[in-house]
Amino acid sequence: MGNAYIFDSHAHYDDKRFDDNRDETLAKMPENNVCGIINCGTDISTSEFSIGLAQKYPFVFAAIGYHPESVDDNTVFEKEKLIELADNKKVVAIGEIGLDYYWDTTFKANQIDFFKKQLELARELNLPVIIHDRDAHGDTLEIVKQYKPKGVLHCFSGSIEMAREIIKMGMYIGVGGVVTFKNSKKLTEIVKEIPLERILLETDAPYLSPEPYRGKTNNSAYIKFVAEKIAEIKNLTTDEVLSVTTKNVKTLFNI
Ligand code: NI
């Protein structure tokens, strides 16, 4: 790798898997060629934690919001609290928000309600959004078409047709460790077809480590394996992939 830098558009360094080595891991990022990280909240307390990390590390930025798995019948939408948190200069997005029907669909209506409320809030605050969509492609696409936000479909797992629609709306596709997995044929086709100018790189750390670290704790430095794979798929250099995708993150999140 040459002089191109990694910008991780999606990580969770608040996760308890980093409790023993969070500061050590983050302090090493600049020497690992990582120039930026967006840490995504999943509820109010992790959003506050993200802002804390962003205050401590100049290269960390924060996204704030309610993840669909944090939403049930008892979850209260604290709009004023989010507005207050968004006032911090290092808050660059509302996220991660969206729909997750993988585990169960008991709180589907609540998830949809929170997703829409947060898309409205993002519009009010003029912030981009970071969207989580797991096994909820139809509803996600329908709602996104309705609100037309600026933003990214993180860890994209939809079809090529859905990717085309997302790109047509000016949004981005988030690509991480999954693209390095042997069974990622569908994602490989998507990466091959869509322009690099529409792709953001991400870890979702501590989850989804790329090969050769699949199953281990992920961190932003491992994005180089994702960039190498995308370079191979698109017949580009790793540096080209890193420099364009880093520029994409800075453009979308106004960094
Ligand atoms: Ni995430």
XYZ file of C-alpha atoms and ligand atoms in Angstrom:
256
model
C 0.000 0.000 0.000
C 1.318 3.438 -0.907
C 0.196 6.775 0.405
C -3.540 6.249 0.258
C -5.441 6.348 3.519
C -8.233 4.225 4.950
C -11.483 5.870 6.082
C -13.708 3.434 7.986
C -17.271 4.663 7.414
C -18.833 2.319 10.009
C -17.474 0.922 13.295
C -18.560 0.216 16.865
C -15.554 0.844 19.120
C -18.013 1.282 21.997
C -18.599 -2.505 21.842
C -17.616 -4.432 24.960
C -15.221 -6.557 22.894
C -12.940 -3.485 22.899
C -13.139 -2.937 26.686
C -9.677 -4.397 27.261
C -7.842 -2.632 24.442
C -9.989 0.218 23.070
C -7.481 3.024 23.597
C -4.538 0.903 22.537
C -6.359 -0.105 19.315
C -7.487 3.424 18.439
C -4.128 5.030 19.260
C -2.451 2.758 16.688
C -4.803 3.758 13.842
C -2.736 6.636 12.389
C 0.341 4.385 12.020
C -1.919 1.825 10.281
C -2.796 4.371 7.583
C -6.285 4.992 8.993
C -7.190 8.678 8.601
C -10.796 8.497 9.762
C -13.437 6.398 11.511
C -17.167 6.971 11.955
C -18.343 5.333 15.168
C -22.063 4.519 14.985
C -24.394 4.695 17.946
C -27.154 2.121 18.366
C -29.126 3.888 21.117
C -28.756 7.029 23.253
C -25.965 5.746 25.508
C -23.804 4.342 22.673
C -24.405 7.572 20.726
C -23.042 9.496 23.712
C -20.119 7.069 23.901
C -19.400 7.666 20.196
C -19.277 11.403 20.790
C -16.892 10.805 23.712
C -14.532 8.858 21.426
C -14.801 11.594 18.795
C -13.847 14.214 21.381
C -10.814 12.175 22.403
C -9.495 11.204 18.946
C -9.271 13.818 16.171
C -9.776 11.165 13.470
C -12.962 9.707 15.040
C -16.408 11.064 14.091
C -19.785 10.105 15.530
C -23.143 8.961 14.148
C -26.110 9.017 16.520
C -29.399 7.158 16.502
C -31.460 4.093 17.350
C -30.481 0.803 15.665
C -33.556 -1.324 14.797
C -32.481 -4.018 17.279
C -32.614 -1.384 20.056
C -36.276 -0.740 19.350
C -39.167 -2.503 21.089
C -42.547 -1.594 22.587
C -40.876 0.159 25.512
C -38.376 2.293 23.594
C -39.066 6.015 23.855
C -37.983 8.204 20.932
C -35.925 10.948 22.579
C -35.975 13.443 19.756
C -34.857 16.434 21.823
C -31.930 14.437 23.183
C -30.791 13.536 19.653
C -31.085 17.185 18.573
C -28.988 18.212 21.563
C -26.322 15.542 20.750
C -26.300 16.528 17.056
C -25.186 19.994 18.085
C -21.681 18.598 18.638
C -19.444 19.448 15.666
C -18.128 15.879 15.412
C -21.571 14.375 14.873
C -21.676 13.764 11.106
C -24.721 11.510 10.605
C -27.906 10.003 11.973
C -27.148 6.282 12.286
C -27.292 3.578 12.464
C -30.973 3.418 11.711
C -33.089 1.045 9.657
C -34.803 -2.337 9.711
C -33.732 -5.799 10.847
C -36.109 -8.736 10.292
C -33.412 -11.406 10.688
C -33.965 -12.485 14.304
C -37.663 -11.784 14.584
C -40.314 -9.413 13.327
C -42.194 -8.880 16.613
C -41.324 -5.181 16.660
C -41.513 -4.557 12.929
C -44.026 -1.712 13.304
C -41.858 -0.061 15.993
C -38.764 -0.406 13.785
C -40.549 1.210 10.846
C -41.811 4.025 13.091
C -38.305 4.766 14.467
C -36.745 4.512 11.007
C -39.174 7.094 9.590
C -38.854 9.423 12.569
C -35.064 9.377 12.255
C -35.185 10.000 8.490
C -37.364 13.024 9.232
C -34.943 14.196 11.905
C -31.983 13.808 9.520
C -33.825 15.961 7.009
C -34.572 18.594 9.667
C -30.927 18.664 10.772
C -29.616 18.382 7.200
C -27.499 15.340 8.102
C -26.838 12.204 6.033
C -28.011 8.806 7.292
C -26.331 5.427 7.832
C -28.884 2.700 7.110
C -28.932 -0.888 8.384
C -31.043 -3.314 6.310
C -30.981 -6.977 7.212
C -33.578 -9.222 5.576
C -35.795 -6.161 5.111
C -34.901 -5.082 1.566
C -38.454 -4.449 0.317
C -39.546 -2.213 3.205
C -36.158 -0.454 3.345
C -36.219 0.429 -0.345
C -39.820 1.609 -0.184
C -39.128 3.908 2.779
C -35.855 5.206 1.323
C -37.669 6.053 -1.932
C -40.238 7.967 0.081
C -37.700 10.064 2.044
C -34.822 10.241 -0.468
C -32.125 10.895 2.153
C -28.437 11.549 1.555
C -26.657 8.523 2.931
C -25.337 4.989 2.731
C -26.849 1.510 2.795
C -24.308 -0.014 5.145
C -23.074 -3.606 4.742
C -25.131 -3.871 1.577
C -26.801 -7.282 1.188
C -29.519 -6.519 -1.351
C -29.800 -7.478 -5.020
C -28.079 -5.856 -7.982
C -31.450 -4.297 -8.902
C -31.722 -2.736 -5.448
C -28.126 -1.463 -5.690
C -28.985 0.226 -8.999
C -32.002 1.947 -7.427
C -29.960 3.129 -4.434
C -27.292 4.593 -6.679
C -29.856 6.253 -8.910
C -31.032 8.177 -5.830
C -27.470 9.466 -5.274
C -26.863 7.238 -2.275
C -23.856 5.046 -1.494
C -23.288 1.315 -0.938
C -21.246 0.260 2.122
C -18.845 -2.637 1.489
C -16.889 -4.472 4.172
C -15.364 -7.826 5.063
C -18.147 -9.862 3.431
C -16.705 -9.104 -0.038
C -13.611 -11.170 0.870
C -15.671 -14.254 1.800
C -15.733 -17.210 -0.596
C -19.542 -17.183 -0.873
C -19.873 -13.472 -1.745
C -20.712 -13.982 -5.422
C -23.684 -11.586 -5.405
C -21.721 -8.783 -3.711
C -18.789 -9.331 -6.085
C -21.125 -8.759 -9.055
C -22.481 -5.597 -7.447
C -18.994 -4.239 -6.722
C -17.980 -5.020 -10.302
C -20.916 -3.122 -11.787
C -21.355 -0.036 -9.630
C -18.892 2.864 -9.931
C -16.218 3.222 -7.259
C -17.538 6.760 -6.715
C -20.647 5.178 -5.067
C -18.801 2.810 -2.675
C -17.840 3.442 0.960
C -15.511 1.067 2.807
C -16.405 -0.070 6.308
C -15.606 -2.616 9.001
C -18.688 -2.825 11.261
C -15.973 -3.621 13.838
C -15.837 -5.665 16.005
C -17.929 -7.754 13.554
C -17.386 -9.073 10.012
C -13.590 -9.301 9.842
C -12.345 -9.849 6.299
C -10.294 -12.844 5.235
C -7.705 -13.849 6.460
C -9.106 -12.753 9.856
C -12.698 -13.972 9.407
C -14.226 -14.773 12.807
C -11.713 -12.646 14.764
C -12.298 -9.177 16.200
C -12.314 -6.660 13.360
C -10.598 -3.239 13.367
C -10.289 -0.388 10.870
C -6.763 -1.364 9.727
C -8.187 -4.572 8.216
C -9.990 -2.464 5.597
C -6.846 -2.865 3.521
C -7.956 -6.462 2.787
C -11.348 -5.170 1.622
C -9.657 -2.558 -0.586
C -7.346 -5.210 -2.054
C -10.326 -7.404 -2.934
C -12.259 -4.536 -4.544
C -9.116 -3.571 -6.503
C -8.901 -7.147 -7.787
C -12.601 -7.208 -8.757
C -12.484 -3.824 -10.509
C -9.005 -4.210 -11.964
C -7.641 -1.142 -10.172
C -4.810 -0.556 -7.706
C -5.478 -0.743 -3.962
C -4.358 2.892 -3.672
C -6.949 3.984 -6.228
C -9.674 2.166 -4.284
C -8.597 3.744 -1.000
C -8.188 7.275 -2.272
C -11.546 7.362 -4.108
C -13.529 5.724 -1.275
C -11.937 7.983 1.341
C -12.927 10.986 -0.771
C -16.473 9.546 -0.979
C -16.771 9.378 2.828
C -15.528 12.949 3.212
C -17.956 14.190 0.553
C -21.029 12.435 1.969
C -20.383 13.309 5.613
C -18.987 16.772 4.905
C -15.682 16.088 6.692
Ni -23.169 -1.497 12.580
